[in-house]
mmCIF file of C-alpha atoms and ligand atoms in Angstrom:
data_model
loop_
_atom_site.group_PDB
_atom_site.id
_atom_site.type_symbol
_atom_site.label_atom_id
_atom_site.label_comp_id
_atom_site.label_asym_id
_atom_site.label_seq_id
_atom_site.Cartn_x
_atom_site.Cartn_y
_atom_site.Cartn_z
ATOM 1 C CA MET A 1 -15.033 -51.175 -16.079
ATOM 2 C CA ASP A 2 -15.444 -53.376 -19.148
ATOM 3 C CA GLN A 3 -19.193 -53.412 -18.445
ATOM 4 C CA ALA A 4 -19.272 -49.606 -18.553
ATOM 5 C CA GLU A 5 -22.028 -47.935 -20.507
ATOM 6 C CA PRO A 6 -21.065 -45.524 -23.245
ATOM 7 C CA VAL A 7 -19.928 -42.144 -21.981
ATOM 8 C CA ARG A 8 -22.549 -39.478 -22.611
ATOM 9 C CA THR A 9 -22.082 -35.876 -23.647
ATOM 10 C CA PRO A 10 -24.016 -33.221 -21.725
ATOM 11 C CA ALA A 11 -27.328 -31.749 -22.866
ATOM 12 C CA SER A 12 -27.053 -28.681 -20.618
ATOM 13 C CA TRP A 13 -24.878 -27.318 -17.823
ATOM 14 C CA VAL A 14 -23.043 -29.698 -15.479
ATOM 15 C CA VAL A 15 -21.133 -30.030 -12.219
ATOM 16 C CA VAL A 16 -17.973 -32.100 -11.733
ATOM 17 C CA GLY A 17 -17.384 -34.332 -8.695
ATOM 18 C CA LEU A 18 -13.818 -35.012 -7.500
ATOM 19 C CA ASP A 19 -13.085 -37.606 -4.810
ATOM 20 C CA ASN A 20 -9.592 -37.224 -3.369
ATOM 21 C CA GLY A 21 -8.081 -40.371 -1.816
ATOM 22 C CA GLY A 22 -4.733 -41.526 -0.447
ATOM 23 C CA THR A 23 -3.585 -42.910 -3.800
ATOM 24 C CA CYS A 24 -6.183 -41.899 -6.413
ATOM 25 C CA ASN A 25 -8.634 -39.205 -7.404
ATOM 26 C CA ASN A 26 -11.951 -40.406 -8.800
ATOM 27 C CA ALA A 27 -13.947 -38.048 -11.027
ATOM 28 C CA THR A 28 -17.472 -37.851 -12.390
ATOM 29 C CA VAL A 29 -19.780 -35.416 -14.230
ATOM 30 C CA LEU A 30 -23.410 -34.820 -13.235
ATOM 31 C CA ASP A 31 -25.702 -32.841 -15.518
ATOM 32 C CA ALA A 32 -28.454 -30.413 -14.544
ATOM 33 C CA THR A 33 -31.102 -33.122 -14.887
ATOM 34 C CA GLY A 34 -29.375 -35.351 -12.317
ATOM 35 C CA GLN A 35 -27.819 -37.830 -14.789
ATOM 36 C CA TYR A 36 -24.227 -39.035 -14.393
ATOM 37 C CA LEU A 37 -22.321 -38.882 -17.669
ATOM 38 C CA VAL A 38 -19.934 -41.703 -16.676
ATOM 39 C CA ASP A 39 -20.942 -45.045 -15.278
ATOM 40 C CA HIS A 40 -17.601 -46.322 -14.011
ATOM 41 C CA LEU A 41 -14.571 -45.376 -11.921
ATOM 42 C CA VAL A 42 -12.307 -42.827 -13.628
ATOM 43 C CA GLU A 43 -9.115 -42.487 -11.611
ATOM 44 C CA ASN A 44 -5.777 -40.695 -11.709
ATOM 45 C CA PRO A 45 -2.948 -40.586 -9.110
ATOM 46 C CA SER A 46 -3.765 -38.145 -6.265
ATOM 47 C CA LEU A 47 -0.117 -37.361 -5.345
ATOM 48 C CA VAL A 48 -1.148 -36.352 -1.796
ATOM 49 C CA GLN A 49 2.145 -37.741 -0.462
ATOM 50 C CA GLU A 50 4.001 -35.136 -2.580
ATOM 51 C CA GLY A 51 2.308 -32.291 -0.734
ATOM 52 C CA PRO A 52 -0.469 -29.755 -1.434
ATOM 53 C CA GLU A 53 0.877 -28.180 -4.647
ATOM 54 C CA SER A 54 1.239 -31.483 -6.503
ATOM 55 C CA ALA A 55 -2.072 -32.725 -5.128
ATOM 56 C CA VAL A 56 -4.015 -29.644 -6.279
ATOM 57 C CA GLU A 57 -2.416 -29.996 -9.734
ATOM 58 C CA ALA A 58 -3.467 -33.656 -9.783
ATOM 59 C CA LEU A 59 -7.050 -32.621 -8.945
ATOM 60 C CA ALA A 60 -6.978 -30.062 -11.777
ATOM 61 C CA GLU A 61 -5.763 -32.833 -14.089
ATOM 62 C CA ALA A 62 -8.598 -35.127 -12.954
ATOM 63 C CA PHE A 63 -11.019 -32.276 -13.722
ATOM 64 C CA LEU A 64 -9.648 -31.770 -17.250
ATOM 65 C CA ASN A 65 -9.518 -35.534 -17.930
ATOM 66 C CA ILE A 66 -13.151 -36.086 -17.056
ATOM 67 C CA LEU A 67 -14.265 -33.153 -19.213
ATOM 68 C CA GLU A 68 -12.300 -34.582 -22.114
ATOM 69 C CA LEU A 69 -13.688 -38.091 -21.572
ATOM 70 C CA THR A 70 -17.290 -36.827 -21.590
ATOM 71 C CA SER A 71 -16.731 -34.242 -24.382
ATOM 72 C CA THR A 72 -17.906 -31.545 -21.981
ATOM 73 C CA PRO A 73 -16.888 -27.974 -22.852
ATOM 74 C CA ARG A 74 -15.452 -26.246 -19.791
ATOM 75 C CA THR A 75 -17.918 -23.396 -20.269
ATOM 76 C CA LEU A 76 -20.770 -25.762 -19.277
ATOM 77 C CA VAL A 77 -19.305 -26.401 -15.785
ATOM 78 C CA ARG A 78 -21.062 -24.363 -13.081
ATOM 79 C CA ALA A 79 -19.332 -25.777 -10.009
ATOM 80 C CA VAL A 80 -17.063 -28.522 -8.674
ATOM 81 C CA GLY A 81 -17.790 -30.807 -5.726
ATOM 82 C CA LEU A 82 -14.710 -31.962 -3.805
ATOM 83 C CA ASP A 83 -14.382 -34.513 -1.030
ATOM 84 C CA THR A 84 -11.326 -35.665 0.920
ATOM 85 C CA PRO A 85 -10.766 -37.831 3.983
ATOM 86 C CA GLY A 86 -11.089 -35.856 7.230
ATOM 87 C CA PRO A 87 -10.654 -34.470 9.679
ATOM 88 C CA ALA A 88 -11.216 -31.141 7.962
ATOM 89 C CA SER A 89 -13.438 -28.120 8.577
ATOM 90 C CA ALA A 90 -16.832 -27.690 6.891
ATOM 91 C CA THR A 91 -15.098 -25.392 4.380
ATOM 92 C CA GLY A 92 -12.322 -27.828 3.480
ATOM 93 C CA VAL A 93 -9.443 -26.707 5.708
ATOM 94 C CA ILE A 94 -7.408 -29.791 6.650
ATOM 95 C CA SER A 95 -7.020 -30.316 10.410
ATOM 96 C CA SER A 96 -4.184 -28.326 12.013
ATOM 97 C CA LYS A 97 -2.900 -31.678 13.346
ATOM 98 C CA GLY A 98 -2.890 -33.245 9.865
ATOM 99 C CA SER A 99 -4.377 -36.699 9.344
ATOM 100 C CA THR A 100 -3.554 -40.137 7.960
ATOM 101 C CA ASN A 101 -3.617 -38.985 4.331
ATOM 102 C CA PHE A 102 -2.328 -35.476 4.982
ATOM 103 C CA ASN A 103 0.542 -36.065 7.378
ATOM 104 C CA GLN A 104 3.155 -33.673 5.951
ATOM 105 C CA VAL A 105 3.456 -30.356 7.792
ATOM 106 C CA SER A 106 2.601 -28.469 4.579
ATOM 107 C CA TRP A 107 -0.884 -30.013 4.756
ATOM 108 C CA HIS A 108 -1.624 -28.951 8.344
ATOM 109 C CA GLY A 109 -4.317 -26.264 8.248
ATOM 110 C CA TYR A 110 -4.227 -26.225 4.416
ATOM 111 C CA ASP A 111 -7.305 -24.871 2.630
ATOM 112 C CA ILE A 112 -7.629 -27.480 -0.122
ATOM 113 C CA ARG A 113 -11.059 -26.235 -1.186
ATOM 114 C CA GLY A 114 -9.863 -22.642 -1.583
ATOM 115 C CA ALA A 115 -6.708 -23.744 -3.397
ATOM 116 C CA LEU A 116 -8.657 -25.778 -5.946
ATOM 117 C CA GLU A 117 -11.176 -22.947 -6.395
ATOM 118 C CA SER A 118 -8.322 -20.528 -7.236
ATOM 119 C CA ARG A 119 -6.677 -23.060 -9.530
ATOM 120 C CA LEU A 120 -9.857 -23.819 -11.522
ATOM 121 C CA GLY A 121 -11.582 -20.426 -11.325
ATOM 122 C CA LEU A 122 -14.864 -22.165 -10.449
ATOM 123 C CA PRO A 123 -16.857 -22.465 -7.200
ATOM 124 C CA VAL A 124 -15.736 -25.555 -5.234
ATOM 125 C CA ILE A 125 -18.134 -27.118 -2.707
ATOM 126 C CA TYR A 126 -16.495 -29.276 -0.039
ATOM 127 C CA ASN A 127 -17.566 -32.322 1.986
ATOM 128 C CA ASN A 128 -15.549 -34.906 3.875
ATOM 129 C CA ASP A 129 -15.552 -38.323 2.179
ATOM 130 C CA ALA A 130 -17.874 -40.014 4.669
ATOM 131 C CA ASN A 131 -20.477 -37.257 4.329
ATOM 132 C CA ALA A 132 -20.189 -37.326 0.518
ATOM 133 C CA ALA A 133 -20.728 -41.107 0.549
ATOM 134 C CA ALA A 134 -23.729 -40.732 2.879
ATOM 135 C CA LEU A 135 -25.212 -38.086 0.593
ATOM 136 C CA TYR A 136 -24.829 -40.350 -2.436
ATOM 137 C CA ALA A 137 -26.333 -43.301 -0.531
ATOM 138 C CA HIS A 138 -29.316 -41.119 0.402
ATOM 139 C CA HIS A 139 -29.946 -39.931 -3.167
ATOM 140 C CA ARG A 140 -29.476 -43.397 -4.601
ATOM 141 C CA HIS A 141 -31.901 -44.881 -2.067
ATOM 142 C CA PHE A 142 -34.644 -42.263 -2.413
ATOM 143 C CA GLY A 143 -34.237 -41.137 -6.031
ATOM 144 C CA ALA A 144 -36.804 -38.477 -6.921
ATOM 145 C CA GLU A 145 -37.970 -38.256 -3.281
ATOM 146 C CA ALA A 146 -34.484 -37.506 -1.922
ATOM 147 C CA MET A 147 -35.075 -33.825 -1.217
ATOM 148 C CA SER A 148 -38.034 -34.526 1.086
ATOM 149 C CA ARG A 149 -36.460 -37.423 3.016
ATOM 150 C CA SER A 150 -33.934 -37.998 5.805
ATOM 151 C CA SER A 151 -31.444 -40.797 6.453
ATOM 152 C CA VAL A 152 -28.570 -41.962 8.599
ATOM 153 C CA ALA A 153 -25.808 -43.943 6.873
ATOM 154 C CA ALA A 154 -23.204 -46.151 8.565
ATOM 155 C CA ILE A 155 -20.326 -47.164 6.303
ATOM 156 C CA VAL A 156 -18.115 -49.870 7.740
ATOM 157 C CA GLY A 157 -14.534 -49.927 6.456
ATOM 158 C CA THR A 158 -11.098 -49.535 8.046
ATOM 159 C CA GLY A 159 -12.898 -47.113 10.344
ATOM 160 C CA MET A 160 -16.594 -46.361 10.555
ATOM 161 C CA GLY A 161 -17.766 -43.378 8.555
ATOM 162 C CA GLY A 162 -21.187 -42.108 7.824
ATOM 163 C CA GLY A 163 -23.404 -39.130 7.780
ATOM 164 C CA VAL A 164 -26.742 -37.615 8.626
ATOM 165 C CA VAL A 165 -28.895 -36.305 5.772
ATOM 166 C CA GLU A 166 -31.954 -34.096 6.352
ATOM 167 C CA LYS A 167 -34.232 -33.205 3.451
ATOM 168 C CA GLY A 168 -31.565 -34.262 0.967
ATOM 169 C CA LYS A 169 -28.754 -32.209 2.562
ATOM 170 C CA VAL A 170 -25.835 -33.308 4.736
ATOM 171 C CA VAL A 171 -25.855 -32.018 8.308
ATOM 172 C CA SER A 172 -22.291 -30.704 8.591
ATOM 173 C CA GLY A 173 -22.391 -28.878 11.926
ATOM 174 C CA ALA A 174 -20.731 -25.749 13.330
ATOM 175 C CA ALA A 175 -17.174 -27.057 12.972
ATOM 176 C CA GLY A 176 -17.841 -29.559 10.171
ATOM 177 C CA MET A 177 -17.850 -32.449 12.608
ATOM 178 C CA ALA A 178 -21.472 -33.572 12.523
ATOM 179 C CA GLY A 179 -22.128 -37.142 11.478
ATOM 180 C CA GLU A 180 -18.955 -38.586 13.043
ATOM 181 C CA LEU A 181 -21.045 -41.645 13.765
ATOM 182 C CA GLY A 182 -18.087 -43.934 14.444
ATOM 183 C CA HIS A 183 -17.222 -41.941 17.548
ATOM 184 C CA VAL A 184 -20.662 -42.004 19.130
ATOM 185 C CA GLN A 185 -20.396 -43.930 22.397
ATOM 186 C CA ILE A 186 -23.002 -46.648 22.752
ATOM 187 C CA PRO A 187 -24.404 -48.697 25.660
ATOM 188 C CA LEU A 188 -22.360 -51.918 25.711
ATOM 189 C CA HIS A 189 -24.873 -53.997 27.652
ATOM 190 C CA GLY A 190 -26.114 -56.747 25.341
ATOM 191 C CA VAL A 191 -23.263 -56.113 22.883
ATOM 192 C CA LEU A 192 -20.210 -57.447 24.760
ATOM 193 C CA GLU A 193 -19.780 -60.756 26.574
ATOM 194 C CA ASN A 194 -19.469 -60.570 30.384
ATOM 195 C CA ASP A 195 -15.705 -61.234 30.367
ATOM 196 C CA GLN A 196 -14.931 -59.128 27.270
ATOM 197 C CA PRO A 197 -12.695 -56.046 27.738
ATOM 198 C CA VAL A 198 -14.233 -52.657 26.882
ATOM 199 C CA PRO A 199 -12.932 -51.883 23.366
ATOM 200 C CA ALA A 200 -10.862 -48.738 22.768
ATOM 201 C CA CYS A 201 -10.887 -46.513 19.651
ATOM 202 C CA ASN A 202 -7.959 -44.655 18.059
ATOM 203 C CA CYS A 203 -9.831 -41.393 18.797
ATOM 204 C CA GLY A 204 -9.320 -41.891 22.546
ATOM 205 C CA PHE A 205 -12.879 -42.949 23.373
ATOM 206 C CA GLU A 206 -13.810 -46.303 24.795
ATOM 207 C CA GLY A 207 -16.864 -48.216 23.649
ATOM 208 C CA ASP A 208 -17.731 -46.081 20.639
ATOM 209 C CA VAL A 209 -19.192 -47.604 17.475
ATOM 210 C CA GLU A 210 -15.906 -47.677 15.524
ATOM 211 C CA SER A 211 -14.134 -49.571 18.343
ATOM 212 C CA ILE A 212 -16.457 -52.476 17.423
ATOM 213 C CA ALA A 213 -17.928 -51.920 13.935
ATOM 214 C CA SER A 214 -14.785 -51.430 11.792
ATOM 215 C CA LEU A 215 -11.893 -53.468 10.443
ATOM 216 C CA THR A 216 -9.682 -51.727 13.022
ATOM 217 C CA GLY A 217 -12.122 -52.742 15.762
ATOM 218 C CA ILE A 218 -11.997 -56.374 14.592
ATOM 219 C CA LYS A 219 -8.198 -56.361 14.567
ATOM 220 C CA ASN A 220 -7.604 -54.520 17.845
ATOM 221 C CA ASN A 221 -10.558 -55.606 19.943
ATOM 222 C CA LEU A 222 -13.023 -58.248 18.777
ATOM 223 C CA LEU A 223 -10.800 -60.831 17.106
ATOM 224 C CA PRO A 224 -8.189 -61.104 19.905
ATOM 225 C CA TYR A 225 -11.005 -61.769 22.385
ATOM 226 C CA TRP A 226 -12.895 -64.273 20.221
ATOM 227 C CA LEU A 227 -9.713 -66.152 19.231
ATOM 228 C CA SER A 228 -9.145 -66.742 22.947
ATOM 229 C CA LYS A 229 -12.526 -68.560 22.935
ATOM 230 C CA PHE A 230 -11.691 -70.532 19.740
ATOM 231 C CA PRO A 231 -7.965 -71.311 20.230
ATOM 232 C CA ASP A 232 -7.971 -74.046 17.561
ATOM 233 C CA HIS A 233 -9.493 -71.818 14.860
ATOM 234 C CA PRO A 234 -7.425 -71.702 11.622
ATOM 235 C CA LEU A 235 -7.201 -67.888 11.913
ATOM 236 C CA ALA A 236 -5.224 -68.288 15.154
ATOM 237 C CA ALA A 237 -2.241 -69.268 12.952
ATOM 238 C CA GLU A 238 -2.356 -65.974 10.969
ATOM 239 C CA SER A 239 -1.097 -62.534 11.960
ATOM 240 C CA ILE A 240 -3.933 -60.572 13.549
ATOM 241 C CA GLY A 241 -4.034 -58.043 10.670
ATOM 242 C CA LYS A 242 -4.326 -60.761 8.051
ATOM 243 C CA ALA A 243 -6.821 -62.731 10.139
ATOM 244 C CA ALA A 244 -9.058 -59.636 10.442
ATOM 245 C CA LYS A 245 -9.159 -59.267 6.653
ATOM 246 C CA LEU A 246 -9.882 -62.978 6.109
ATOM 247 C CA LEU A 247 -12.749 -62.996 8.598
ATOM 248 C CA ARG A 248 -15.495 -61.952 6.161
ATOM 249 C CA GLY A 249 -14.821 -65.051 4.036
ATOM 250 C CA TYR A 250 -15.409 -67.186 7.140
ATOM 251 C CA GLY A 251 -18.601 -65.251 7.848
ATOM 252 C CA GLU A 252 -19.901 -66.153 4.398
ATOM 253 C CA LYS A 253 -19.334 -69.834 5.349
ATOM 254 C CA GLU A 254 -21.231 -69.326 8.636
ATOM 255 C CA ASP A 255 -18.174 -70.004 10.753
ATOM 256 C CA PRO A 256 -19.186 -69.618 14.454
ATOM 257 C CA LEU A 257 -16.262 -67.346 15.410
ATOM 258 C CA ALA A 258 -16.878 -65.040 12.434
ATOM 259 C CA LEU A 259 -20.608 -64.871 13.137
ATOM 260 C CA ALA A 260 -19.866 -63.990 16.779
ATOM 261 C CA VAL A 261 -17.676 -61.061 15.646
ATOM 262 C CA PHE A 262 -20.029 -59.769 12.925
ATOM 263 C CA GLY A 263 -22.997 -60.307 15.250
ATOM 264 C CA GLN A 264 -21.363 -57.933 17.745
ATOM 265 C CA GLN A 265 -20.778 -55.408 14.956
ATOM 266 C CA ALA A 266 -24.431 -55.603 13.927
ATOM 267 C CA LYS A 267 -25.522 -55.062 17.549
ATOM 268 C CA ALA A 268 -23.231 -52.029 17.863
ATOM 269 C CA ILE A 269 -24.688 -50.486 14.696
ATOM 270 C CA GLY A 270 -28.177 -51.292 16.017
ATOM 271 C CA LYS A 271 -27.364 -49.353 19.219
ATOM 272 C CA LEU A 272 -26.197 -46.429 17.078
ATOM 273 C CA PHE A 273 -29.374 -46.525 14.987
ATOM 274 C CA THR A 274 -31.430 -46.647 18.197
ATOM 275 C CA ILE A 275 -29.764 -43.381 19.250
ATOM 276 C CA ALA A 276 -30.493 -41.964 15.765
ATOM 277 C CA ALA A 277 -34.144 -43.029 16.101
ATOM 278 C CA ASN A 278 -34.454 -40.902 19.219
ATOM 279 C CA PHE A 279 -32.368 -38.054 17.832
ATOM 280 C CA THR A 280 -33.471 -37.270 14.271
ATOM 281 C CA ASP A 281 -35.915 -40.182 13.644
ATOM 282 C CA PRO A 282 -34.788 -40.659 10.003
ATOM 283 C CA ASP A 283 -36.843 -42.138 7.155
ATOM 284 C CA ALA A 284 -34.075 -44.634 6.335
ATOM 285 C CA TYR A 285 -31.162 -46.430 8.017
ATOM 286 C CA LEU A 286 -28.514 -47.126 5.382
ATOM 287 C CA LEU A 287 -25.614 -49.544 5.620
ATOM 288 C CA GLY A 288 -22.567 -49.578 3.360
ATOM 289 C CA GLY A 289 -18.940 -50.664 3.169
ATOM 290 C CA GLY A 290 -17.201 -54.017 2.758
ATOM 291 C CA VAL A 291 -20.188 -55.979 4.006
ATOM 292 C CA VAL A 292 -22.239 -54.900 0.982
ATOM 293 C CA GLU A 293 -19.711 -56.634 -1.293
ATOM 294 C CA ALA A 294 -20.102 -59.898 0.657
ATOM 295 C CA ALA A 295 -22.160 -62.892 -0.528
ATOM 296 C CA PRO A 296 -25.912 -62.015 -0.713
ATOM 297 C CA ARG A 297 -26.972 -64.433 2.037
ATOM 298 C CA PHE A 298 -24.352 -63.114 4.478
ATOM 299 C CA ARG A 299 -25.039 -59.427 3.801
ATOM 300 C CA GLN A 300 -28.784 -60.016 4.220
ATOM 301 C CA TRP A 301 -28.110 -61.773 7.534
ATOM 302 C CA PHE A 302 -25.997 -58.778 8.611
ATOM 303 C CA LEU A 303 -28.682 -56.243 7.638
ATOM 304 C CA ASN A 304 -31.358 -58.308 9.434
ATOM 305 C CA SER A 305 -29.143 -58.486 12.537
ATOM 306 C CA VAL A 306 -28.742 -54.692 12.503
ATOM 307 C CA ARG A 307 -32.498 -54.248 12.121
ATOM 308 C CA GLU A 308 -33.206 -56.639 15.016
ATOM 309 C CA ALA A 309 -30.749 -54.753 17.233
ATOM 310 C CA THR A 310 -32.341 -51.358 16.447
ATOM 311 C CA GLN A 311 -35.101 -50.580 18.939
ATOM 312 C CA LEU A 312 -37.789 -48.623 17.135
ATOM 313 C CA ARG A 313 -41.225 -47.668 18.352
ATOM 314 C CA GLN A 314 -44.162 -49.195 16.511
ATOM 315 C CA GLU A 315 -44.883 -45.944 14.657
ATOM 316 C CA GLN A 316 -41.242 -45.775 13.557
ATOM 317 C CA GLN A 317 -41.240 -49.382 12.382
ATOM 318 C CA ALA A 318 -44.127 -48.574 10.063
ATOM 319 C CA ALA A 319 -42.582 -45.376 8.728
ATOM 320 C CA THR A 320 -38.916 -46.289 8.161
ATOM 321 C CA SER A 321 -36.744 -48.628 6.087
ATOM 322 C CA PHE A 322 -33.376 -50.369 6.330
ATOM 323 C CA ALA A 323 -31.217 -50.847 3.228
ATOM 324 C CA LEU A 324 -27.777 -51.772 1.953
ATOM 325 C CA VAL A 325 -26.250 -49.249 -0.432
ATOM 326 C CA ALA A 326 -24.070 -50.419 -3.314
ATOM 327 C CA ASP A 327 -21.623 -48.717 -5.720
ATOM 328 C CA LEU A 328 -19.740 -47.102 -2.883
ATOM 329 C CA ASP A 329 -16.464 -47.058 -4.824
ATOM 330 C CA MET A 330 -17.961 -44.184 -6.829
ATOM 331 C CA ALA A 331 -19.863 -42.740 -3.862
ATOM 332 C CA GLY A 332 -17.344 -40.038 -2.946
ATOM 333 C CA ALA A 333 -17.185 -38.427 -6.397
ATOM 334 C CA ARG A 334 -20.923 -38.825 -6.976
ATOM 335 C CA GLY A 335 -21.853 -37.473 -3.532
ATOM 336 C CA ALA A 336 -19.489 -34.510 -4.004
ATOM 337 C CA ALA A 337 -21.202 -33.820 -7.361
ATOM 338 C CA VAL A 338 -24.689 -34.038 -5.803
ATOM 339 C CA ALA A 339 -23.663 -31.471 -3.173
ATOM 340 C CA ALA A 340 -22.362 -29.140 -5.891
ATOM 341 C CA LEU A 341 -25.524 -29.535 -7.974
ATOM 342 C CA GLU A 342 -27.709 -28.675 -4.969
ATOM 343 C CA ARG A 343 -25.658 -25.582 -4.269
ATOM 344 C CA VAL A 344 -25.908 -24.085 -7.756
ATOM 345 C CA SER A 345 -29.309 -25.234 -9.018
HETATM 346 ZN ZN1 ZN B 401 -13.654 -43.264 18.183
#
């Protein structure tokens, strides 16, 4: 934040991007020429635990704050992009069963997009947070060519999020559930060891990408197995949750156990990208999440391992690229703003 560039004031009309998270909202402003007016995280408390009314007020406050910070008159705002964690419909209605962030009954089936639109009196365009991040990754990777290109993004965090982008637009699907890449089941041959149990995901599937390529997958599935092969490893003395979080540091030091775990994650993502290659044949395979913040040598090893595990035809190898995408802490707000800009320009 101290490295932030000066905040700019807009030359023409703008859209605002609002990223709603479990503890904070992050806001940004994007002008009609595609320039962000802020270059750093601007956060305020999201108050989602206090229920929908407080949370919508907090979003309205984030909107006003970011206009004030960028000296943007409200009359210049054409639309607002909003993203939240899912599951939610394509039009921003929170799942009728609630979710991790929206567990109070008052949230179940709540139309957060519509509520914010009424509160602000401006069009609000909704995406789930994984799709917003994928959209930002796509535009950041392709720049001026974004609207003629396609990509698939896998973002490895607590779970595995991502999205599918075609010609610069997110594929959202009939029910808003396209691009749930973490829950695509993959062939496990060549990924798991012969005596390794088939990993289970919180969604009820076995052997999907998230059951392997996520922090939850490390904690529940991969690390317990690999610690049984390395019983004297220092991580065996830690709780499994803490050990899972410490594992990346060991990977950066080329620890054999850590490389075995992250190698399996890379293979799982490679299997997913192989499915994508035969499904939409994208121009780019993008990788984001915690691994991008790791030491350069380790993250390059991880990207190379994913590339090696992705089976492309010769023609595809010549036509496509693999890349890590950075700045994902701002990706939600920026992706939400990109979606809003596309809608109104
Ligand atoms: Zn799953």
